[in-house]
């Protein structure tokens, strides 16, 4: 029997949508960074990036544009993947010594997270642990310009900094509207340098963001618009960038899709696939996008037991014509799961957790940790430790 939910039921969630980030999109848009920083009133900036981005020449592009507009720059190019409190402290030491007036985060999510983490400490003092949670900063922060070089996290459109405790490896989400980038520069040309593995894993992560945000408890008409547009951009263009890394048009659509999905997260949070992925990354070092991707089909199947979610997944699948709602919403959910599996295969993501060294005896521990993740609260169907155990068993 087909399930139906009236549109009003779906769209009745209250929301407070406040765009905080100006978005500048276009090939070679990065050349405008000097002019943009000057508009923000800064004459001296801190450029936060990682050694790979510096080697790819992107750091140089930014520095040239800044110099052309008379902006002085201090560089911190030692960002590490999944940045820790120590990485932020090192960045802070560079920032403190230099009297900067703005910060640029150039790179993947790690560079942007480090830049945001540094901004918290530089302007508000204390340590990262003090900002774990929502709205803990009391003083204004420096203007941040985010320039992503991957199409993945969507951190450029979010007010959260994700920093891990150096000692415990606990990931701390520090959310504050003041931490959001003032400007995001989306230049598809910068994403051409992504290694194939990065393109694959960050692309799957962005797709998972679009899918998870489309069904969360917190979703609303605004966040849904971004989830749907993101999915329409990401799903058909993922195969294009995997098969032809130099396809600039497809790169642009992925970059925009990732930013839209990031905007959706900012307004609707995430769900159980992200809750399940965090312990997999913490214990087995599985790359975030890969871990999320491996759990996503199982989470969709689990959530589809919930009427509203079935309808939402079906509507999401209709955007890029993976399925047509008029053919039946259960059929559309099956088609969505099949499409996700096809994309995972294309990304060369293993089909099951056991291929990544996950052991059956660890599943109860992983389930206990997954159930404690903040994102689990926003999953459309209540998800308990026992449910997570079932999800991990299905994915093993
Ligand atoms: Zn993610």
Short mmCIF file of C-alpha atoms and ligand atoms in Angstrom, two decimals:
data_model
loop_
_atom_site.label_atom_id
_atom_site.label_comp_id
_atom_site.label_asym_id
_atom_site.label_seq_id
_atom_site.Cartn_x
_atom_site.Cartn_y
_atom_site.Cartn_z
CA UNK A 1 0.00 0.00 0.00
CA UNK A 2 1.29 3.45 -0.86
CA UNK A 3 1.99 5.85 2.00
CA UNK A 4 1.05 9.49 1.72
CA UNK A 5 1.89 12.55 3.75
CA UNK A 6 0.35 15.93 3.00
CA UNK A 7 2.77 18.70 2.03
CA UNK A 8 1.74 20.81 5.03
CA UNK A 9 2.78 18.07 7.42
CA UNK A 10 6.20 18.04 5.90
CA UNK A 11 6.73 21.74 5.75
CA UNK A 12 5.37 22.81 9.10
CA UNK A 13 8.73 22.87 10.94
CA UNK A 14 9.54 26.33 12.32
CA UNK A 15 12.81 27.94 11.24
CA UNK A 16 14.97 31.01 11.60
CA UNK A 17 16.93 31.39 8.41
CA UNK A 18 19.69 33.97 8.55
CA UNK A 19 22.17 33.89 5.66
CA UNK A 20 25.55 34.84 7.10
CA UNK A 21 27.83 34.05 4.22
CA UNK A 22 28.18 35.95 0.98
CA UNK A 23 28.87 33.42 -1.78
CA UNK A 24 31.10 34.35 -4.72
CA UNK A 25 31.07 31.63 -7.38
CA UNK A 26 32.95 31.35 -10.67
CA UNK A 27 36.02 30.02 -12.45
CA UNK A 28 39.02 32.08 -11.27
CA UNK A 29 36.90 33.76 -8.57
CA UNK A 30 39.90 33.26 -6.25
CA UNK A 31 41.60 36.15 -8.06
CA UNK A 32 39.13 38.44 -6.26
CA UNK A 33 40.28 37.50 -2.76
CA UNK A 34 42.42 40.64 -2.35
CA UNK A 35 39.54 42.93 -3.29
CA UNK A 36 37.15 40.99 -1.01
CA UNK A 37 39.49 41.17 1.99
CA UNK A 38 39.92 44.93 1.43
CA UNK A 39 36.12 45.32 1.37
CA UNK A 40 36.05 43.65 4.79
CA UNK A 41 38.34 46.43 6.00
CA UNK A 42 41.42 44.27 6.58
CA UNK A 43 44.96 45.16 5.53
CA UNK A 44 46.65 42.19 7.18
CA UNK A 45 45.35 38.61 7.06
CA UNK A 46 46.24 35.16 8.28
CA UNK A 47 46.14 32.54 5.51
CA UNK A 48 45.42 29.08 6.92
CA UNK A 49 46.13 26.12 4.63
CA UNK A 50 47.87 22.74 4.38
CA UNK A 51 51.13 21.68 2.72
CA UNK A 52 49.34 19.88 -0.16
CA UNK A 53 47.41 23.01 -1.11
CA UNK A 54 50.59 25.07 -0.92
CA UNK A 55 52.33 22.53 -3.23
CA UNK A 56 49.41 22.68 -5.70
CA UNK A 57 50.11 26.42 -6.11
CA UNK A 58 46.79 27.64 -4.67
CA UNK A 59 48.46 29.40 -1.75
CA UNK A 60 50.54 31.35 -4.26
CA UNK A 61 47.42 32.42 -6.20
CA UNK A 62 45.85 33.79 -3.05
CA UNK A 63 49.04 35.56 -1.96
CA UNK A 64 49.39 37.20 -5.40
CA UNK A 65 45.83 38.51 -5.30
CA UNK A 66 46.31 39.83 -1.76
CA UNK A 67 49.58 41.55 -2.69
CA UNK A 68 47.97 43.14 -5.76
CA UNK A 69 45.40 44.77 -3.46
CA UNK A 70 47.97 45.84 -0.89
CA UNK A 71 46.97 43.26 1.73
CA UNK A 72 49.76 41.84 3.88
CA UNK A 73 49.57 38.12 4.58
CA UNK A 74 50.94 35.82 7.25
CA UNK A 75 50.77 32.13 6.37
CA UNK A 76 50.10 29.08 8.52
CA UNK A 77 50.38 26.11 6.15
CA UNK A 78 50.69 23.24 8.60
CA UNK A 79 47.03 22.18 8.82
CA UNK A 80 46.59 18.44 9.38
CA UNK A 81 43.63 16.24 8.43
CA UNK A 82 41.00 16.03 11.19
CA UNK A 83 42.64 18.94 13.06
CA UNK A 84 43.27 18.68 16.78
CA UNK A 85 43.47 21.26 19.55
CA UNK A 86 47.27 21.23 19.11
CA UNK A 87 46.96 22.16 15.43
CA UNK A 88 44.69 25.07 16.41
CA UNK A 89 47.16 26.16 19.13
CA UNK A 90 50.01 26.19 16.59
CA UNK A 91 47.90 28.26 14.21
CA UNK A 92 46.98 30.61 17.07
CA UNK A 93 50.65 31.20 17.89
CA UNK A 94 51.24 32.40 14.31
CA UNK A 95 48.10 34.58 14.41
CA UNK A 96 48.91 36.17 17.80
CA UNK A 97 52.36 37.25 16.77
CA UNK A 98 51.17 39.11 13.70
CA UNK A 99 48.33 41.56 14.43
CA UNK A 100 45.95 40.28 11.75
CA UNK A 101 42.51 41.75 10.98
CA UNK A 102 40.94 38.85 9.04
CA UNK A 103 41.47 35.14 8.44
CA UNK A 104 41.37 33.11 5.21
CA UNK A 105 40.76 29.35 5.35
CA UNK A 106 42.03 27.78 2.10
CA UNK A 107 41.67 24.03 1.54
CA UNK A 108 39.35 21.22 2.57
CA UNK A 109 37.24 21.06 5.72
CA UNK A 110 40.37 20.73 7.89
CA UNK A 111 41.77 24.12 6.82
CA UNK A 112 38.44 25.83 7.35
CA UNK A 113 37.95 24.15 10.74
CA UNK A 114 41.44 25.17 11.86
CA UNK A 115 40.82 28.76 10.71
CA UNK A 116 37.53 28.87 12.64
CA UNK A 117 39.09 27.27 15.74
CA UNK A 118 41.90 29.83 15.67
CA UNK A 119 39.35 32.63 15.31
CA UNK A 120 37.52 31.48 18.48
CA UNK A 121 40.69 31.51 20.59
CA UNK A 122 42.22 34.65 19.12
CA UNK A 123 39.13 36.79 19.72
CA UNK A 124 37.52 35.15 22.75
CA UNK A 125 40.48 33.56 24.59
CA UNK A 126 40.48 30.27 26.51
CA UNK A 127 40.73 26.87 24.84
CA UNK A 128 38.67 25.01 22.23
CA UNK A 129 36.90 22.95 24.89
CA UNK A 130 35.28 26.21 26.11
CA UNK A 131 33.41 26.57 22.79
CA UNK A 132 32.20 22.97 22.47
CA UNK A 133 28.45 23.32 22.00
CA UNK A 134 26.33 26.16 20.66
CA UNK A 135 26.88 29.93 20.92
CA UNK A 136 29.64 29.96 23.55
CA UNK A 137 31.64 32.91 22.14
CA UNK A 138 30.71 36.23 23.76
CA UNK A 139 32.92 38.66 21.80
CA UNK A 140 32.85 39.45 18.05
CA UNK A 141 35.18 37.38 15.87
CA UNK A 142 37.41 38.40 12.97
CA UNK A 143 35.93 38.24 9.45
CA UNK A 144 36.64 34.84 7.88
CA UNK A 145 36.94 34.17 4.15
CA UNK A 146 36.53 30.47 3.28
CA UNK A 147 37.96 29.14 0.03
CA UNK A 148 37.24 25.41 -0.39
CA UNK A 149 39.47 23.32 -2.66
CA UNK A 150 37.35 20.17 -2.30
CA UNK A 151 33.65 19.65 -3.00
CA UNK A 152 32.77 17.96 0.26
CA UNK A 153 32.17 19.26 3.77
CA UNK A 154 30.37 22.49 2.92
CA UNK A 155 32.15 23.98 5.95
CA UNK A 156 32.33 27.28 4.03
CA UNK A 157 28.56 27.65 4.60
CA UNK A 158 28.50 26.52 8.23
CA UNK A 159 29.10 28.13 11.58
CA UNK A 160 30.63 25.00 13.13
CA UNK A 161 34.31 24.26 13.75
CA UNK A 162 35.06 20.53 14.22
CA UNK A 163 38.19 20.10 16.32
CA UNK A 164 39.40 16.88 17.97
CA UNK A 165 40.85 16.82 21.48
CA UNK A 166 44.58 16.09 21.07
CA UNK A 167 44.57 13.69 24.03
CA UNK A 168 41.20 11.92 23.87
CA UNK A 169 40.47 12.24 20.09
CA UNK A 170 36.95 13.30 21.03
CA UNK A 171 35.58 15.41 18.15
CA UNK A 172 34.19 18.68 19.46
CA UNK A 173 31.63 20.61 17.40
CA UNK A 174 31.87 24.30 18.25
CA UNK A 175 28.89 26.08 16.73
CA UNK A 176 28.51 29.83 16.79
CA UNK A 177 26.91 32.15 14.22
CA UNK A 178 29.92 34.45 14.67
CA UNK A 179 32.24 31.68 13.44
CA UNK A 180 30.54 31.43 10.03
CA UNK A 181 32.57 32.68 7.09
CA UNK A 182 31.71 36.24 6.07
CA UNK A 183 32.50 35.32 2.45
CA UNK A 184 32.87 31.97 0.70
CA UNK A 185 34.78 32.01 -2.58
CA UNK A 186 33.78 29.02 -4.71
CA UNK A 187 36.24 28.63 -7.58
CA UNK A 188 35.77 25.35 -9.48
CA UNK A 189 39.31 25.62 -10.91
CA UNK A 190 40.73 25.13 -7.40
CA UNK A 191 39.04 21.72 -7.13
CA UNK A 192 40.80 20.30 -10.21
CA UNK A 193 43.87 19.52 -8.09
CA UNK A 194 42.04 17.08 -5.79
CA UNK A 195 43.61 13.61 -5.86
CA UNK A 196 41.10 10.99 -7.20
CA UNK A 197 40.60 9.47 -3.73
CA UNK A 198 39.75 12.89 -2.28
CA UNK A 199 37.31 13.63 -5.14
CA UNK A 200 35.60 10.28 -4.49
CA UNK A 201 35.36 10.42 -0.69
CA UNK A 202 34.47 14.11 -0.37
CA UNK A 203 31.91 13.78 -3.18
CA UNK A 204 30.18 10.88 -1.43
CA UNK A 205 30.21 12.88 1.82
CA UNK A 206 28.49 15.83 0.09
CA UNK A 207 25.88 13.47 -1.41
CA UNK A 208 25.27 12.01 2.06
CA UNK A 209 24.81 15.55 3.41
CA UNK A 210 22.08 16.22 0.82
CA UNK A 211 20.34 12.89 1.60
CA UNK A 212 20.55 13.12 5.41
CA UNK A 213 19.48 16.77 5.64
CA UNK A 214 16.41 16.05 3.48
CA UNK A 215 14.83 13.90 6.18
CA UNK A 216 16.02 15.19 9.58
CA UNK A 217 13.60 16.21 12.31
CA UNK A 218 14.90 19.76 12.05
CA UNK A 219 14.43 20.13 8.28
CA UNK A 220 12.21 22.98 7.12
CA UNK A 221 11.16 24.56 3.81
CA UNK A 222 14.42 26.49 3.53
CA UNK A 223 16.76 23.64 4.36
CA UNK A 224 14.80 21.31 2.06
CA UNK A 225 15.28 23.67 -0.86
CA UNK A 226 19.05 23.44 -0.34
CA UNK A 227 19.00 19.64 0.19
CA UNK A 228 17.08 19.11 -3.05
CA UNK A 229 19.12 21.53 -5.15
CA UNK A 230 22.32 20.03 -3.74
CA UNK A 231 21.22 16.51 -4.62
CA UNK A 232 20.22 17.58 -8.15
CA UNK A 233 23.68 19.03 -8.66
CA UNK A 234 25.68 16.28 -6.94
CA UNK A 235 24.06 12.98 -7.98
CA UNK A 236 24.43 13.34 -11.78
CA UNK A 237 27.81 15.10 -11.71
CA UNK A 238 29.65 12.76 -9.36
CA UNK A 239 30.28 10.17 -12.09
CA UNK A 240 31.48 12.97 -14.41
CA UNK A 241 34.19 14.18 -12.00
CA UNK A 242 35.27 10.62 -11.13
CA UNK A 243 35.55 9.60 -14.79
CA UNK A 244 36.93 12.89 -16.08
CA UNK A 245 38.69 14.85 -13.31
CA UNK A 246 39.26 17.82 -15.65
CA UNK A 247 35.57 18.37 -16.39
CA UNK A 248 35.41 21.92 -15.07
CA UNK A 249 31.66 22.29 -15.52
CA UNK A 250 30.97 19.14 -13.48
CA UNK A 251 33.54 20.28 -10.89
CA UNK A 252 31.64 23.56 -10.58
CA UNK A 253 28.35 21.76 -10.05
CA UNK A 254 29.89 19.51 -7.39
CA UNK A 255 31.40 22.54 -5.61
CA UNK A 256 28.09 24.39 -5.65
CA UNK A 257 26.22 21.23 -4.61
CA UNK A 258 28.56 20.73 -1.65
CA UNK A 259 28.04 24.36 -0.57
CA UNK A 260 24.25 24.00 -0.85
CA UNK A 261 24.39 20.75 1.15
CA UNK A 262 26.52 22.58 3.74
CA UNK A 263 23.84 25.29 3.93
CA UNK A 264 21.24 22.55 4.44
CA UNK A 265 23.28 21.12 7.34
CA UNK A 266 23.50 24.57 8.92
CA UNK A 267 19.70 24.68 8.95
CA UNK A 268 18.65 21.07 9.50
CA UNK A 269 21.61 19.16 10.99
CA UNK A 270 22.45 15.55 10.00
CA UNK A 271 21.34 12.01 10.83
CA UNK A 272 22.26 8.46 11.76
CA UNK A 273 24.74 7.80 8.91
CA UNK A 274 26.95 10.53 10.34
CA UNK A 275 26.46 9.24 13.90
CA UNK A 276 27.54 5.76 12.82
CA UNK A 277 30.48 7.06 10.78
CA UNK A 278 32.26 8.90 13.60
CA UNK A 279 33.22 5.81 15.66
CA UNK A 280 34.31 4.03 12.45
CA UNK A 281 36.70 6.90 11.73
CA UNK A 282 37.88 7.11 15.36
CA UNK A 283 38.64 3.36 15.75
CA UNK A 284 39.51 2.18 12.25
CA UNK A 285 40.74 5.39 10.67
CA UNK A 286 38.17 5.00 7.89
CA UNK A 287 37.97 8.24 5.88
CA UNK A 288 34.87 10.24 6.86
CA UNK A 289 33.19 10.20 3.42
CA UNK A 290 33.83 6.49 3.04
CA UNK A 291 32.43 5.68 6.50
CA UNK A 292 29.33 7.80 5.91
CA UNK A 293 28.83 6.30 2.44
CA UNK A 294 29.05 2.71 3.70
CA UNK A 295 26.37 3.35 6.31
CA UNK A 296 24.04 5.48 4.18
CA UNK A 297 22.08 2.77 2.28
CA UNK A 298 21.40 0.96 5.55
CA UNK A 299 20.27 4.16 7.27
CA UNK A 300 17.93 5.01 4.37
CA UNK A 301 16.38 1.53 4.62
CA UNK A 302 16.03 1.94 8.42
CA UNK A 303 14.50 5.43 8.17
CA UNK A 304 12.14 4.41 5.38
CA UNK A 305 10.12 2.55 8.02
CA UNK A 306 8.99 6.04 8.95
CA UNK A 307 6.18 7.29 6.64
CA UNK A 308 7.36 10.89 6.39
CA UNK A 309 10.90 9.81 5.54
CA UNK A 310 9.72 7.47 2.78
CA UNK A 311 7.93 10.36 1.15
CA UNK A 312 10.92 12.68 1.63
CA UNK A 313 13.38 10.19 0.14
CA UNK A 314 11.04 9.65 -2.81
CA UNK A 315 10.83 13.40 -3.42
CA UNK A 316 14.59 13.71 -3.19
CA UNK A 317 15.06 10.91 -5.73
CA UNK A 318 12.64 12.61 -8.12
CA UNK A 319 14.78 15.77 -8.48
CA UNK A 320 17.59 14.22 -10.52
CA UNK A 321 15.07 11.76 -12.05
CA UNK A 322 16.40 8.71 -10.26
CA UNK A 323 12.76 7.80 -9.74
CA UNK A 324 9.34 9.27 -10.21
CA UNK A 325 7.09 9.65 -7.15
CA UNK A 326 4.05 8.78 -9.29
CA UNK A 327 5.47 5.27 -9.75
CA UNK A 328 5.08 4.71 -5.99
CA UNK A 329 7.15 6.02 -3.14
CA UNK A 330 8.50 2.63 -1.98
CA UNK A 331 9.77 2.03 -5.49
CA UNK A 332 11.42 5.47 -5.42
CA UNK A 333 13.21 4.67 -2.14
CA UNK A 334 14.51 1.40 -3.63
CA UNK A 335 15.75 3.34 -6.66
CA UNK A 336 17.45 5.90 -4.39
CA UNK A 337 19.27 3.17 -2.45
CA UNK A 338 20.32 1.52 -5.71
CA UNK A 339 21.63 4.83 -7.05
CA UNK A 340 23.64 5.43 -3.85
CA UNK A 341 25.12 1.93 -4.16
CA UNK A 342 26.08 2.62 -7.78
CA UNK A 343 27.80 5.88 -6.76
CA UNK A 344 29.63 4.09 -3.92
CA UNK A 345 30.90 1.49 -6.38
CA UNK A 346 32.04 4.21 -8.73
CA UNK A 347 33.90 5.78 -5.78
CA UNK A 348 35.54 2.37 -5.13
CA UNK A 349 34.19 2.37 -1.61
CA UNK A 350 34.16 -1.15 -0.14
CA UNK A 351 30.74 -2.79 -0.03
CA UNK A 352 31.03 -3.90 3.59
CA UNK A 353 32.70 -2.90 6.84
CA UNK A 354 34.57 -6.21 7.18
CA UNK A 355 36.61 -5.23 4.10
CA UNK A 356 37.90 -2.28 6.16
CA UNK A 357 39.00 -4.47 9.07
CA UNK A 358 35.93 -3.90 11.24
CA UNK A 359 35.45 -6.89 13.55
CA UNK A 360 32.16 -8.32 14.73
CA UNK A 361 33.26 -8.25 18.36
CA UNK A 362 33.64 -4.45 18.16
CA UNK A 363 30.12 -3.77 16.92
CA UNK A 364 28.52 -3.31 20.39
CA UNK A 365 31.21 -0.76 21.30
CA UNK A 366 30.70 1.08 17.98
CA UNK A 367 26.92 1.05 18.50
CA UNK A 368 27.26 2.48 22.01
CA UNK A 369 29.43 5.32 20.71
CA UNK A 370 27.21 6.00 17.67
CA UNK A 371 24.15 6.34 19.91
CA UNK A 372 25.92 9.09 21.88
CA UNK A 373 26.63 11.25 18.80
CA UNK A 374 24.82 14.57 18.70
CA UNK A 375 23.62 14.02 15.11
CA UNK A 376 21.62 10.94 16.23
CA UNK A 377 19.15 13.33 17.90
CA UNK A 378 18.11 14.72 14.53
CA UNK A 379 17.54 11.41 12.76
CA UNK A 380 13.90 11.27 11.63
CA UNK A 381 13.30 7.86 13.21
CA UNK A 382 14.40 7.47 16.85
CA UNK A 383 17.62 5.47 16.75
CA UNK A 384 18.82 3.55 19.82
CA UNK A 385 22.05 1.73 20.61
CA UNK A 386 20.29 -1.50 19.62
CA UNK A 387 19.27 0.02 16.30
CA UNK A 388 22.85 1.09 15.62
CA UNK A 389 23.98 -2.46 16.37
CA UNK A 390 21.49 -3.67 13.74
CA UNK A 391 22.78 -1.08 11.24
CA UNK A 392 26.41 -2.10 11.83
CA UNK A 393 25.52 -5.80 11.52
CA UNK A 394 23.76 -5.11 8.22
CA UNK A 395 26.79 -3.17 6.97
CA UNK A 396 29.39 -5.70 8.16
ZN1 LIG B 1 29.95 14.51 6.42
#
